[in-house]
């Protein structure tokens, strides 16, 4: 039997468009290799949870699902994700500042909690686009093994992976991370993708949740706990070998500080977890060579990430943002200093379409590597 494979999709707001292009190319390569099992276990967090649930709900038509997902991202506008009218954004901004000045969020401010941008348009889009009830059917019909989306419980500060899976899959518990078996709904996706401060928390089973990347210290973990032995991981940050002596110096403006924080929240965990996995695999291999028993098993991972800086692409398209958002961004610093934040919030066709194309191009350029990963030599 072939080892179980899983598709692991990280977070990143509008950067999720890159994943759509990668997944489309992955499907085309997997189809040509007659190896579509990588789509049987799908895990996602934040924007990755949107892509994961979209694909899972259409597991009976992966060709149409991956093509349509690219189309959705290509045509996405900010108004499809959050309200952009001056009244809504300004009111929430004033309430947010008032709540922070009071040292917290007062009872009168709790209905909007700490969300600057109202996201009811995103909820409407998800309800229109994702037939969540189909996930149950696809698991029952053996098209899927499991789907997992992760969010952060604001009350306890722990990461929670919501898992819809076959009956043999059981809950797990790790340090600051737990799973719970539930049917995935629009609330779970909204919670997983609720970018802190920008998007309001979402209640699931009476508990407030925020973006899953906040406590996503081990983003590969849900797929491994479900039983995957091989992981196809899609990141949304270009890998760079940085030398301080040649790196540009950016002033620590509010925009730059927020960029560093958001980068740490959304993307560092995937790279760290992959490095942790590499070390564990080496240890397992050494123990096997020494004839010593170990409870661990080697997990092979294929990692793909952008070949270009997505913040650079966003910076060149910043004028596509709605006027009120451009006004707020202007207070964060220079366009270069705030480019990372912009790359998360730029839900506009020019930017998202460019990311879809880049994701597709990057995956196709590694076609032979991906084919070898999908069909490993015994």
mmCIF file of N, CA, C and O in Angstrom, residues 31 41 54 108 148 206 213 241 253 288 320 325 345 349 359:
data_model
loop_
_atom_site.group_PDB
_atom_site.id
_atom_site.type_symbol
_atom_site.label_atom_id
_atom_site.label_comp_id
_atom_site.label_asym_id
_atom_site.label_seq_id
_atom_site.Cartn_x
_atom_site.Cartn_y
_atom_site.Cartn_z
ATOM 1 N N UNK A 31 -2.823 14.098 -11.581
ATOM 2 C CA UNK A 31 -3.684 13.384 -12.539
ATOM 3 C C UNK A 31 -2.847 12.668 -13.592
ATOM 4 O O UNK A 31 -3.103 11.505 -13.927
ATOM 5 N N UNK A 41 -6.418 13.698 2.443
ATOM 6 C CA UNK A 41 -6.300 14.370 3.740
ATOM 7 C C UNK A 41 -5.902 15.811 3.453
ATOM 8 O O UNK A 41 -4.870 16.061 2.834
ATOM 9 N N UNK A 54 -12.907 24.366 0.493
ATOM 10 C CA UNK A 54 -13.426 24.481 -0.873
ATOM 11 C C UNK A 54 -13.110 23.210 -1.662
ATOM 12 O O UNK A 54 -13.987 22.630 -2.321
ATOM 13 N N UNK A 108 -19.809 47.484 26.339
ATOM 14 C CA UNK A 108 -20.486 48.105 25.200
ATOM 15 C C UNK A 108 -19.765 47.812 23.890
ATOM 16 O O UNK A 108 -20.371 47.828 22.823
ATOM 17 N N UNK A 148 -9.167 19.066 8.119
ATOM 18 C CA UNK A 148 -8.896 19.726 9.397
ATOM 19 C C UNK A 148 -8.642 21.204 9.171
ATOM 20 O O UNK A 148 -7.901 21.582 8.258
ATOM 21 N N UNK A 206 -20.118 28.542 21.344
ATOM 22 C CA UNK A 206 -20.150 29.465 22.466
ATOM 23 C C UNK A 206 -18.814 30.039 22.876
ATOM 24 O O UNK A 206 -18.737 30.829 23.821
ATOM 25 N N UNK A 213 -3.437 30.738 13.000
ATOM 26 C CA UNK A 213 -1.988 30.901 12.957
ATOM 27 C C UNK A 213 -1.413 31.401 14.280
ATOM 28 O O UNK A 213 -0.213 31.257 14.529
ATOM 29 N N UNK A 241 17.908 33.746 1.891
ATOM 30 C CA UNK A 241 19.136 33.596 2.681
ATOM 31 C C UNK A 241 19.674 35.010 2.916
ATOM 32 O O UNK A 241 20.278 35.615 2.030
ATOM 33 N N UNK A 253 8.768 51.645 11.992
ATOM 34 C CA UNK A 253 7.485 52.345 12.043
ATOM 35 C C UNK A 253 6.418 51.370 12.514
ATOM 36 O O UNK A 253 6.655 50.154 12.619
ATOM 37 N N UNK A 288 17.168 3.526 13.653
ATOM 38 C CA UNK A 288 16.915 2.307 12.877
ATOM 39 C C UNK A 288 18.231 1.639 12.475
ATOM 40 O O UNK A 288 18.367 0.413 12.549
ATOM 41 N N UNK A 320 -4.722 49.723 -5.604
ATOM 42 C CA UNK A 320 -5.965 48.993 -5.878
ATOM 43 C C UNK A 320 -6.848 48.862 -4.638
ATOM 44 O O UNK A 320 -8.017 48.481 -4.745
ATOM 45 N N UNK A 325 -9.170 52.065 3.172
ATOM 46 C CA UNK A 325 -8.085 51.194 3.622
ATOM 47 C C UNK A 325 -6.741 51.824 3.278
ATOM 48 O O UNK A 325 -5.786 51.758 4.062
ATOM 49 N N UNK A 345 -3.817 41.957 3.035
ATOM 50 C CA UNK A 345 -5.131 42.595 2.937
ATOM 51 C C UNK A 345 -5.525 42.990 1.522
ATOM 52 O O UNK A 345 -6.643 43.454 1.307
ATOM 53 N N UNK A 349 -8.336 41.842 -7.684
ATOM 54 C CA UNK A 349 -8.051 40.950 -8.819
ATOM 55 C C UNK A 349 -6.626 41.021 -9.346
ATOM 56 O O UNK A 349 -6.026 39.991 -9.648
ATOM 57 N N UNK A 359 1.807 30.953 -8.338
ATOM 58 C CA UNK A 359 1.715 29.633 -7.721
ATOM 59 C C UNK A 359 1.703 28.523 -8.759
ATOM 60 O O UNK A 359 2.383 27.492 -8.606
#
